[in-house]
Every structure is written in C-alpha cells, then in structure tokens.
Short mmCIF file of C-alpha atoms in Angstrom, two decimals:
data_model
loop_
_atom_site.label_atom_id
_atom_site.label_comp_id
_atom_site.label_asym_id
_atom_site.label_seq_id
_atom_site.Cartn_x
_atom_site.Cartn_y
_atom_site.Cartn_z
CA MET A 1 15.39 6.71 4.23
CA ARG A 2 15.38 10.46 3.98
CA GLN A 3 18.33 12.07 2.28
CA LEU A 4 20.94 13.33 4.71
CA SER A 5 21.70 17.01 4.32
CA PHE A 6 25.11 17.92 2.92
CA VAL A 7 26.01 19.45 6.27
CA LEU A 8 25.09 16.32 8.19
CA LEU A 9 26.84 14.12 5.67
CA ALA A 10 30.00 16.20 5.99
CA LEU A 11 29.89 15.89 9.76
CA LEU A 12 29.48 12.13 9.55
CA MET A 13 32.32 11.81 7.06
CA ALA A 14 34.49 13.94 9.31
CA GLY A 15 33.89 11.52 12.15
CA THR A 16 31.50 13.75 14.09
CA SER A 17 28.20 11.94 14.53
CA TRP A 18 25.30 14.31 15.01
CA ALA A 19 23.22 11.26 15.90
CA GLN A 20 25.36 10.86 19.01
CA THR A 21 24.88 14.40 20.22
CA PHE A 22 21.44 15.38 18.96
CA LYS A 23 19.13 16.51 21.75
CA VAL A 24 15.78 18.23 21.72
CA PRO A 25 16.67 21.95 21.76
CA PRO A 26 15.66 23.93 24.87
CA TYR A 27 12.01 24.96 25.01
CA GLN A 28 9.58 26.50 27.44
CA LYS A 29 6.31 24.81 28.31
CA PHE A 30 3.47 26.50 30.17
CA LYS A 31 -0.28 26.38 30.48
CA LEU A 32 -2.72 29.24 30.04
CA LYS A 33 -5.48 29.79 32.59
CA ASN A 34 -7.99 28.25 30.19
CA GLY A 35 -6.01 24.99 30.16
CA LEU A 36 -4.29 25.38 26.78
CA THR A 37 -0.75 23.98 26.84
CA VAL A 38 1.88 26.04 25.02
CA TYR A 39 5.39 25.12 23.87
CA LEU A 40 7.90 27.77 22.74
CA MET A 41 11.25 26.91 21.16
CA GLU A 42 13.62 29.47 19.70
CA GLN A 43 15.40 28.55 16.46
CA HIS A 44 17.25 31.47 14.87
CA GLU A 45 18.86 29.82 11.85
CA VAL A 46 16.27 31.20 9.41
CA PRO A 47 13.74 34.04 9.78
CA LEU A 48 10.72 31.75 9.94
CA ILE A 49 8.07 30.86 12.50
CA ASN A 50 6.34 27.48 12.58
CA VAL A 51 3.18 26.67 14.48
CA SER A 52 1.63 23.33 15.31
CA ALA A 53 -1.71 23.09 17.14
CA VAL A 54 -3.19 19.77 18.22
CA PHE A 55 -6.63 18.83 19.53
CA GLU A 56 -8.06 15.54 20.75
CA ALA A 57 -10.49 15.56 17.85
CA GLY A 58 -9.58 12.61 15.66
CA ALA A 59 -11.58 9.79 14.13
CA VAL A 60 -11.93 8.02 17.48
CA GLN A 61 -14.39 10.78 18.41
CA ASP A 62 -16.59 10.23 15.35
CA GLY A 63 -18.97 7.72 16.90
CA ASN A 64 -20.79 6.18 13.94
CA ARG A 65 -20.52 9.37 11.88
CA TYR A 66 -17.35 8.29 10.18
CA GLY A 67 -15.37 11.09 8.57
CA LEU A 68 -16.80 13.86 10.76
CA SER A 69 -13.46 14.67 12.43
CA ASN A 70 -11.69 14.80 9.08
CA MET A 71 -14.33 17.07 7.56
CA THR A 72 -14.29 19.34 10.61
CA ALA A 73 -10.52 19.76 10.42
CA GLU A 74 -10.68 20.58 6.72
CA ALA A 75 -13.54 23.03 7.33
CA LEU A 76 -11.49 25.16 9.72
CA LEU A 77 -10.06 26.81 6.62
CA PHE A 78 -13.42 27.39 4.92
CA GLY A 79 -13.73 30.80 6.54
CA SER A 80 -13.56 32.56 9.91
CA SER A 81 -15.11 35.62 11.52
CA LYS A 82 -12.73 37.98 9.67
CA TYR A 83 -11.82 36.07 6.51
CA THR A 84 -13.56 34.12 3.80
CA LYS A 85 -11.98 30.95 2.45
CA ALA A 86 -10.79 32.86 -0.62
CA GLN A 87 -9.27 35.61 1.51
CA LEU A 88 -7.45 33.10 3.72
CA GLU A 89 -5.93 31.44 0.68
CA GLU A 90 -5.08 34.73 -1.03
CA LYS A 91 -3.42 36.33 1.99
CA ALA A 92 -1.36 33.23 2.83
CA GLU A 93 -0.27 32.74 -0.78
CA TYR A 94 0.67 36.43 -1.19
CA VAL A 95 3.25 36.24 1.62
CA GLY A 96 4.38 32.67 0.87
CA ALA A 97 2.88 31.24 4.06
CA THR A 98 1.37 27.79 4.45
CA ILE A 99 -1.57 26.78 6.63
CA ASP A 100 -2.76 23.18 6.67
CA THR A 101 -5.21 21.14 8.71
CA TYR A 102 -5.93 17.43 8.94
CA ALA A 103 -7.40 14.84 11.26
CA GLY A 104 -5.83 11.51 12.11
CA LYS A 105 -6.98 8.57 14.14
CA GLU A 106 -6.64 10.28 17.53
CA VAL A 107 -6.05 13.99 16.96
CA ALA A 108 -6.66 16.89 14.62
CA LYS A 109 -3.82 19.24 13.76
CA LEU A 110 -3.23 22.65 12.29
CA SER A 111 0.24 23.54 11.06
CA ALA A 112 1.55 26.82 9.68
CA SER A 113 4.84 28.24 8.48
CA PHE A 114 5.54 31.90 7.69
CA ALA A 115 8.20 34.59 7.62
CA VAL A 116 8.92 36.55 10.78
CA LYS A 117 8.06 39.79 8.97
CA ASP A 118 4.52 38.50 8.33
CA GLN A 119 3.80 37.22 11.83
CA ASP A 120 1.27 39.94 12.75
CA LEU A 121 -0.95 38.97 9.82
CA LEU A 122 -0.50 35.22 10.22
CA PHE A 123 -1.07 35.11 13.96
CA ASP A 124 -4.25 37.14 13.45
CA ILE A 125 -5.37 34.60 10.84
CA LEU A 126 -4.47 31.62 13.01
CA GLN A 127 -6.31 32.99 16.02
CA ASP A 128 -9.41 33.60 13.93
CA VAL A 129 -9.28 30.21 12.21
CA ILE A 130 -8.73 28.29 15.44
CA THR A 131 -11.14 30.14 17.70
CA LYS A 132 -13.81 31.49 15.32
CA PRO A 133 -14.32 29.24 12.28
CA THR A 134 -17.61 29.84 10.50
CA PHE A 135 -18.07 26.46 8.76
CA ASP A 136 -19.44 28.15 5.67
CA GLN A 137 -22.26 26.01 4.29
CA ALA A 138 -21.59 26.62 0.60
CA GLU A 139 -17.88 25.86 0.92
CA PHE A 140 -18.62 22.82 3.04
CA ASP A 141 -21.06 21.41 0.48
CA LYS A 142 -18.55 21.87 -2.35
CA TYR A 143 -15.90 20.11 -0.29
CA LYS A 144 -18.28 17.27 0.58
CA GLN A 145 -18.94 16.56 -3.09
CA ARG A 146 -15.21 16.34 -3.75
CA GLN A 147 -14.81 14.07 -0.76
CA LEU A 148 -17.55 11.73 -1.97
CA LEU A 149 -15.87 11.47 -5.36
CA GLN A 150 -12.54 10.62 -3.72
CA LEU A 151 -14.16 7.99 -1.52
CA THR A 152 -15.62 6.34 -4.60
CA GLN A 153 -12.32 6.43 -6.45
CA GLN A 154 -10.08 5.30 -3.59
CA LYS A 155 -11.20 1.69 -3.77
CA GLU A 156 -9.75 1.40 -7.26
CA SER A 157 -6.39 1.24 -5.47
CA PRO A 158 -6.36 -1.64 -2.96
CA ARG A 159 -3.02 -0.50 -1.55
CA GLY A 160 -4.67 2.78 -0.61
CA VAL A 161 -7.48 1.19 1.42
CA VAL A 162 -6.05 -2.06 2.77
CA ASN A 163 -5.04 -0.37 6.03
CA SER A 164 -8.62 0.79 6.59
CA TYR A 165 -9.87 -2.76 6.14
CA PHE A 166 -7.16 -4.03 8.48
CA ASN A 167 -8.02 -1.52 11.22
CA ARG A 168 -11.71 -2.33 10.95
CA PHE A 169 -10.94 -6.05 11.12
CA VAL A 170 -8.60 -6.06 14.13
CA TYR A 171 -10.21 -3.21 16.10
CA GLU A 172 -13.80 -4.26 15.50
CA GLY A 173 -16.11 -2.68 18.07
CA HIS A 174 -13.57 -0.05 19.20
CA PRO A 175 -13.22 3.58 18.01
CA TYR A 176 -9.79 2.77 16.55
CA ALA A 177 -11.72 0.93 13.84
CA ASN A 178 -13.26 4.19 12.59
CA PRO A 179 -12.10 5.06 9.05
CA ILE A 180 -10.56 8.53 9.11
CA THR A 181 -12.02 9.76 5.82
CA GLY A 182 -15.39 8.09 6.40
CA THR A 183 -17.59 6.22 3.95
CA PRO A 184 -19.89 7.50 1.17
CA THR A 185 -22.96 6.85 3.32
CA SER A 186 -21.60 8.52 6.45
CA VAL A 187 -20.10 11.50 4.64
CA SER A 188 -23.30 12.10 2.68
CA ALA A 189 -25.17 12.57 5.95
CA ILE A 190 -22.74 15.08 7.50
CA SER A 191 -23.57 18.79 7.33
CA ALA A 192 -21.70 21.98 8.15
CA THR A 193 -23.80 22.19 11.32
CA ASP A 194 -22.55 18.75 12.35
CA ALA A 195 -18.97 19.93 11.85
CA ARG A 196 -19.63 23.03 13.95
CA GLN A 197 -21.06 20.91 16.78
CA PHE A 198 -18.11 18.52 16.60
CA TYR A 199 -15.76 21.50 16.80
CA LEU A 200 -17.52 22.96 19.84
CA LYS A 201 -17.43 19.61 21.64
CA ASN A 202 -13.90 18.47 20.83
CA TYR A 203 -11.73 21.53 20.12
CA THR A 204 -11.37 22.30 23.82
CA THR A 205 -8.49 24.08 25.49
CA ASP A 206 -8.09 21.52 28.27
CA ARG A 207 -7.10 18.84 25.72
CA ALA A 208 -5.15 20.99 23.28
CA ALA A 209 -1.63 22.29 22.77
CA ILE A 210 0.06 24.88 20.56
CA ALA A 211 3.78 24.78 19.75
CA VAL A 212 5.63 27.74 18.25
CA VAL A 213 9.15 27.16 16.95
CA GLY A 214 11.30 29.69 15.13
CA ASP A 215 13.01 33.05 15.08
CA PHE A 216 11.51 34.93 18.02
CA ASP A 217 12.17 36.12 21.56
CA THR A 218 10.52 33.77 24.07
CA PRO A 219 9.17 36.39 26.54
CA ALA A 220 7.68 38.40 23.67
CA MET A 221 6.15 35.29 22.08
CA LYS A 222 4.74 34.17 25.42
CA LYS A 223 3.02 37.53 25.75
CA ARG A 224 1.67 37.29 22.19
CA ILE A 225 0.29 33.76 22.57
CA THR A 226 -1.26 34.63 25.94
CA GLU A 227 -2.99 37.66 24.40
CA LEU A 228 -4.16 35.68 21.37
CA PHE A 229 -5.50 32.59 23.13
CA GLY A 230 -5.65 33.35 26.86
CA SER A 231 -9.24 34.60 26.73
CA TRP A 232 -10.47 31.78 24.45
CA LYS A 233 -13.21 29.99 26.31
CA THR A 234 -14.37 26.53 25.27
CA ALA A 235 -16.51 23.86 26.80
CA ALA A 236 -14.68 21.32 28.93
CA ALA A 237 -13.97 18.06 27.15
CA THR A 238 -16.78 15.58 27.73
CA SER A 239 -15.57 12.57 25.76
CA PRO A 240 -14.11 9.90 28.06
CA LYS A 241 -10.49 8.90 27.62
CA LEU A 242 -10.16 5.88 25.36
CA SER A 243 -9.62 2.51 26.90
CA GLU A 244 -7.05 0.10 25.50
CA PRO A 245 -8.75 -1.95 22.79
CA THR A 246 -8.68 -5.70 22.64
CA ILE A 247 -7.15 -6.73 19.34
CA ALA A 248 -8.46 -9.98 17.96
CA SER A 249 -5.77 -12.55 18.67
CA ASP A 250 -7.44 -15.69 19.98
CA LYS A 251 -7.41 -17.37 16.58
CA SER A 252 -6.16 -16.81 13.05
CA ARG A 253 -8.72 -15.15 10.80
CA VAL A 254 -8.91 -14.07 7.17
CA LEU A 255 -10.79 -11.09 5.75
CA LEU A 256 -11.15 -11.61 2.01
CA VAL A 257 -12.22 -8.48 0.15
CA ASN A 258 -13.39 -9.31 -3.35
CA LYS A 259 -12.35 -7.10 -6.25
CA ASP A 260 -13.56 -8.85 -9.40
CA ASP A 261 -11.17 -7.13 -11.78
CA ALA A 262 -8.08 -7.48 -9.58
CA ARG A 263 -4.91 -8.71 -11.24
CA GLU A 264 -3.06 -8.63 -7.95
CA THR A 265 -3.70 -9.64 -4.36
CA THR A 266 -2.82 -6.98 -1.83
CA PHE A 267 -2.45 -8.23 1.72
CA LEU A 268 -1.57 -7.39 5.30
CA ILE A 269 -0.65 -9.97 7.92
CA GLY A 270 -0.37 -8.92 11.53
CA GLY A 271 -1.80 -8.41 14.96
CA LYS A 272 -1.17 -6.51 18.16
CA GLY A 273 1.68 -4.01 18.21
CA ILE A 274 2.89 -1.38 20.68
CA THR A 275 1.99 2.11 21.84
CA GLN A 276 4.10 5.14 20.93
CA ASN A 277 5.29 5.58 24.53
CA ASN A 278 6.32 1.94 24.98
CA PRO A 279 9.76 1.89 26.66
CA ASP A 280 10.92 -0.66 24.09
CA PHE A 281 9.90 1.47 21.10
CA ILE A 282 13.51 1.98 19.94
CA PRO A 283 14.59 -1.69 20.20
CA VAL A 284 11.39 -2.70 18.39
CA THR A 285 12.21 -0.20 15.64
CA VAL A 286 15.71 -1.62 15.20
CA VAL A 287 14.47 -5.21 14.98
CA ASN A 288 11.72 -4.24 12.57
CA THR A 289 14.29 -2.49 10.39
CA ILE A 290 15.85 -5.90 9.86
CA LEU A 291 12.57 -7.68 9.25
CA GLY A 292 10.87 -5.19 6.96
CA GLY A 293 11.82 -1.59 7.66
CA ARG A 294 14.31 -0.89 4.88
CA PHE A 295 15.01 -1.87 1.28
CA THR A 296 17.56 -4.50 2.32
CA SER A 297 15.17 -6.03 4.87
CA TRP A 298 14.60 -9.76 5.06
CA LEU A 299 11.06 -9.44 3.73
CA ASN A 300 12.05 -7.36 0.73
CA ASP A 301 15.01 -9.61 -0.02
CA ALA A 302 12.82 -12.72 0.07
CA LEU A 303 9.75 -11.46 -1.77
CA ARG A 304 11.28 -8.98 -4.22
CA VAL A 305 15.01 -9.51 -4.72
CA ASN A 306 15.26 -13.28 -4.52
CA SER A 307 11.87 -14.49 -5.80
CA GLY A 308 10.45 -11.60 -7.84
CA LEU A 309 7.01 -12.10 -6.32
CA THR A 310 6.47 -8.36 -5.74
CA TYR A 311 7.98 -4.93 -6.28
CA GLY A 312 8.23 -4.35 -2.56
CA ALA A 313 7.49 -5.90 0.84
CA GLY A 314 7.88 -4.59 4.34
CA SER A 315 6.60 -4.49 7.89
CA ARG A 316 5.64 -1.69 10.23
CA PHE A 317 4.35 -0.86 13.69
CA ALA A 318 1.47 1.65 13.63
CA THR A 319 1.53 3.31 17.05
CA PHE A 320 -1.17 5.23 18.90
CA ARG A 321 -1.49 6.50 22.46
CA ASN A 322 -3.44 3.50 23.73
CA SER A 323 -2.73 0.79 21.21
CA GLY A 324 -0.87 -0.20 18.08
CA THR A 325 -0.65 -2.84 15.39
CA PHE A 326 2.05 -4.80 13.64
CA ALA A 327 1.64 -5.72 9.98
CA ILE A 328 3.56 -7.25 7.11
CA SER A 329 2.42 -5.79 3.79
CA THR A 330 2.93 -6.50 0.12
CA PHE A 331 1.13 -7.37 -3.12
CA THR A 332 1.58 -10.03 -5.75
CA LYS A 333 -0.02 -11.56 -8.83
CA VAL A 334 -3.25 -13.41 -8.18
CA SER A 335 -1.60 -16.67 -9.25
CA THR A 336 1.18 -16.32 -6.66
CA THR A 337 -0.97 -15.22 -3.70
CA THR A 338 -0.32 -18.17 -1.40
CA GLN A 339 3.31 -18.41 -2.49
CA ALA A 340 3.90 -14.82 -1.39
CA ILE A 341 1.94 -15.22 1.86
CA ASP A 342 3.78 -18.43 2.72
CA MET A 343 7.12 -16.78 2.04
CA ALA A 344 6.24 -13.80 4.26
CA LEU A 345 5.23 -16.18 7.04
CA MET A 346 8.46 -18.12 6.56
CA VAL A 347 10.51 -14.94 7.02
CA LEU A 348 8.57 -14.04 10.18
CA ASP A 349 9.06 -17.59 11.45
CA SER A 350 12.79 -17.34 10.74
CA LEU A 351 12.96 -14.19 12.86
CA HIS A 352 11.51 -16.16 15.78
CA LYS A 353 13.46 -19.37 15.24
CA THR A 354 16.93 -18.13 14.36
CA GLY A 355 16.90 -14.58 15.69
CA ILE A 356 19.45 -11.91 14.76
CA ASP A 357 23.23 -12.18 14.72
CA GLU A 358 25.70 -9.48 15.76
CA LYS A 359 26.63 -8.41 12.22
CA THR A 360 23.00 -7.94 11.18
CA LEU A 361 22.19 -6.07 14.38
CA SER A 362 25.16 -3.74 13.93
CA SER A 363 24.07 -2.90 10.39
CA ALA A 364 20.53 -2.12 11.54
CA LYS A 365 21.78 0.07 14.37
CA ASN A 366 23.88 2.15 11.99
CA TYR A 367 20.96 2.49 9.60
CA VAL A 368 18.55 3.63 12.31
CA LYS A 369 21.03 6.09 13.78
CA ALA A 370 21.75 7.64 10.38
CA ASP A 371 18.04 7.87 9.57
CA PHE A 372 17.00 9.44 12.85
CA PRO A 373 18.42 12.99 13.13
CA PRO A 374 17.12 14.27 9.78
CA ARG A 375 13.56 13.75 11.04
CA TYR A 376 14.06 16.76 13.28
CA GLU A 377 16.20 19.03 11.12
CA SER A 378 13.60 21.70 10.48
CA ALA A 379 11.68 24.00 12.78
CA SER A 380 8.38 22.68 11.42
CA GLU A 381 9.37 19.12 12.36
CA LEU A 382 10.36 20.30 15.83
CA ALA A 383 6.99 22.03 16.26
CA ASN A 384 5.26 18.83 15.23
CA LEU A 385 7.44 16.86 17.65
CA LEU A 386 6.36 19.03 20.57
CA THR A 387 2.65 18.57 19.88
CA ASP A 388 3.23 14.84 19.33
CA MET A 389 4.83 14.67 22.77
CA PHE A 390 1.65 16.21 24.16
CA SER A 391 -0.85 14.03 22.29
CA LEU A 392 1.03 10.71 22.32
CA GLY A 393 2.26 10.88 25.90
CA PHE A 394 6.04 10.79 25.58
CA ASP A 395 8.73 13.32 26.49
CA GLU A 396 12.08 14.48 25.16
CA SER A 397 13.89 11.56 26.74
CA PHE A 398 12.69 9.54 23.74
CA ILE A 399 14.89 11.76 21.57
CA ASN A 400 17.66 12.53 24.02
CA ASN A 401 18.26 8.87 24.90
CA PHE A 402 17.85 7.61 21.36
CA GLN A 403 21.54 6.98 20.73
CA LYS A 404 21.98 5.25 24.09
CA ASN A 405 18.94 3.04 23.55
CA VAL A 406 20.10 2.01 20.09
CA ASP A 407 23.67 1.31 21.16
CA GLY A 408 22.48 -0.59 24.23
CA LEU A 409 20.52 -3.14 22.22
CA THR A 410 22.23 -6.53 22.39
CA VAL A 411 21.63 -9.77 20.52
CA ALA A 412 20.23 -11.25 23.72
CA LYS A 413 17.82 -8.32 24.11
CA THR A 414 16.59 -8.73 20.53
CA ARG A 415 15.47 -12.25 21.41
CA GLN A 416 13.25 -10.88 24.18
CA ILE A 417 11.96 -8.12 21.88
CA ILE A 418 11.06 -10.61 19.15
CA ASP A 419 9.29 -12.97 21.55
CA GLN A 420 7.37 -10.18 23.26
CA TYR A 421 6.35 -7.85 20.43
CA PHE A 422 6.41 -9.64 17.07
CA PRO A 423 3.20 -11.68 16.65
CA LYS A 424 3.72 -15.31 15.73
CA ASN A 425 0.47 -17.15 16.36
CA ASN A 426 -3.18 -16.34 15.67
CA LEU A 427 -2.28 -13.86 12.95
CA GLN A 428 -4.88 -11.72 11.24
CA PHE A 429 -4.94 -11.73 7.42
CA VAL A 430 -6.54 -9.08 5.21
CA LEU A 431 -6.51 -9.82 1.49
CA ILE A 432 -7.91 -7.70 -1.34
CA GLY A 433 -8.13 -9.57 -4.62
CA LYS A 434 -10.18 -11.80 -6.88
CA ALA A 435 -12.02 -13.94 -4.35
CA ASP A 436 -13.08 -16.73 -6.70
CA ALA A 437 -9.47 -17.32 -7.70
CA ILE A 438 -7.97 -17.44 -4.21
CA ARG A 439 -10.77 -18.37 -1.79
CA ASP A 440 -10.05 -22.09 -1.59
CA LYS A 441 -6.30 -21.51 -1.42
CA VAL A 442 -6.32 -19.04 1.49
CA LYS A 443 -8.75 -20.85 3.78
CA LYS A 444 -5.76 -22.67 5.25
CA TYR A 445 -4.78 -19.43 7.04
CA GLY A 446 -7.97 -19.20 9.12
CA ALA A 447 -11.72 -18.78 9.13
CA ILE A 448 -12.73 -16.56 6.22
CA THR A 449 -14.98 -13.51 6.32
CA GLU A 450 -15.82 -12.04 2.92
CA LYS A 451 -16.67 -8.52 1.78
CA GLU A 452 -17.15 -6.82 -1.57
CA ILE A 453 -14.86 -3.88 -2.22
CA LYS A 454 -17.75 -2.04 -3.87
CA ALA A 455 -19.77 -2.26 -0.65
CA ASP A 456 -20.00 0.89 1.45
CA GLY A 457 -17.29 1.26 4.07
CA PHE A 458 -14.74 -1.25 5.22
#
C-alpha cells in the first residue's frame, strides 16, 4: 500500500475521511476537428503542468513483429524535426522537466511534467515529438542493441518473465498474447523504417487523447492545444477493434518452462478475469484484497507466514479493455513445488467453500478505502487517469462512486462475486523451474506442455 501523505493521515485521524468525499476534480473534455480528444483539468496547488497522451498503438497491434510497438514508443524521443535526441534530453534536464514514453499491451503513452514558466519550450518539444518524430536510424540501432541485451538477460529472472509466458499460454492465437518487449528474433528484424511505418499507421488522431492537468487557465490552454495539434493530420485508423479473446478454460493445463539451473519454481495459477470497465470491478478488488491483494492476505498468510514456503504470495486481476486474467503467483524451493501449489489451491478452494465473514470483509473495505485516494493525489496521476478513462472505456463514476460501491458490498454479494469471477475449475498453470525435478509431480494438475527458457520467445 502506498504511504498516506501526512495531510491525508491527519484528516483521517481527525475523523474526516477524504476517501468518503474524493471526487474527480472538474475538467473539460472536447474534440478537435481532426478527431483528437482533449481533456483539461485545472490544479493550482503547485506551479506545474502535466501532460498525458495516449494512442491505440500497443502490443496488440504488433502482428507477428513482437516488440514493434514498444520500440516505436521509445523511438519517439530519438529526435524530431527540430531537436536531436541529445538536444531533447539536454533541454528537458536543464529546466527539470521529464518526458517519458512507453507502450503497453493495448496503448502507447507519452507523459511529461514541467514548470509553468517553461511551458512554451516544453509544449513546442511535445508537439514536435508527437507529430514529427524522425526515427533517427543511428539512435534506433543503438537502442536495439541495448534491447537485445536486455531480452537475453531477462530470462535469468523467472519472476520477470512468468507473466509473458502466462499471457502467451492463456491468450494463444489472440493479439493479447503478444509479448510487449518482443523476442530476440523479432526485435533483431525491426528497423527504424518499420517503427516509422507503425507510427504512421497507429498514431492517429481519431484514436488518441491528450490530457493536460495543472496550473493554467482553461480557455487559454484550450487555445494553445488547438493551435498546437488542431492542424495535425494523420491517416484514419485502419486496424479493426479487438474482439474479446477466448481464454483457455475447457480443461486444466500445465506449461512447464525448463530452467536447468533453477533453485526455485516460479508459478502462476489462474484463468479468465474481468475487464477494467466491469461494473463489479470494485467488489472484485475488495474480495481479491482478502485472497491475495495485501500482506495480510490469506495466500500470504498460508504460504509465507504460516508455512515458510515462500517470501511472498498473492493474487491479482490484470484488466484490459476487452479482457482480463486472474492469477495466483508465488515462488518456492524446487523441493516444495507441489506443496506450495497445493496450498495455494487449498486457499482458493477455501474462498469458494467457506466464503468471507463480516469481520474479514470490514477489514478489507477499510484497507481498500485507505489505499484508494492516494492513487490520485498528484496532477500527473490525474492526467494519467483521464487518458485511462479514454483508452479503457470507463468514466469518472468509477472514482466518484468508489466509496459507495465499497460500502455497499455485503457478505451475500461477496458470495456471488466469488462464484462469478474467481476461477475454480480448469485452471491454467505456468511453472518455471527445473523440469526434470518436478515434471512427474506436477502432471497431476493437467496435461503438460514443455518449453525451454533459453528458447526464443515465450
């Protein structure tokens, strides 16, 4: 849980719960003639401006060129029509500004934070970076070599790649299976020209949004953003909207990834989850807090505190616009692999069989309510929230009704939530460990598919 600010803590101790009153601050939303959606929210506490720009240009658009979206997002900062990569970095650093880009599963984002006094310079940079990136070949090639080295090294840490194996396993045949950072083979084949073409195809105004949050006057900022981006012309988006994937759930299966030198087995157990805009998102979050969403969760108590089988165990719902997964995750010594898996399954089974009592539910509600407001304390987090609302398909009612939805959760409702959203049968198992030592022991969980961790991809 994030640390509560001293101000928030004082309010809570004084009996004034910010969680009860927190609402999304007022904002203006409009669309430019070219289709670009814009959000403006004034926040005058500090003289800063924060920008978040989002594009439907994530890994789901990669096709079989895994990593292309990620490399394109990174390459936005390799130079633009007015600035070289070195100049971009120097100018931002000189005024204490930050500009970052990244690609996720569904979208690519640019975020920036800077002082009000430097906004003329930074908005000029942002316009140039977003609308006129050059995809400098030399910079791109240097970056690609670093990326290839990281891809080789990442498999030394099973906990860092187990999610990629899990996504590939459960989303097989659907773009959600695409690994965000790619594979050595796919990345090796991607050029700066490929990134440029991906940018032209997917960074389109009709599927993009820019949020500006900070110390400004809304009419003046609206005029500025319109002048900066109103004449930006892009191709219309051609990629079809993603369909909901079918997550393997007709039978239990095991993916066993062999790592010969492994001293531990890292594993995920799960299946179908929920989308971000699911109306039961908050109740699911509260129930999952009990199962595996906090240090005092049932999973952590069972596998770490009471048995010492691991240093940590938990569960999570990974949510996207059109799909989502549920997974229990932990790691343990090779010799205690099945003991840890069986215990995790026992805890999940207990959730279904015995459910949640009033005292446990009340504790989880208080935890979730205390953890929630700090996620939106800063202007940068609010800017990110606005673009998330655009890309993930939810609105401010998710925030504004948060307290009501938490408080309204009853023990009876948790039973329905558990039955409907927490997988019980036909679970999918992904294990990374020493295959020869655990193969015969884990076949009881389902039909086994084997891979070598040194093999390309996931």
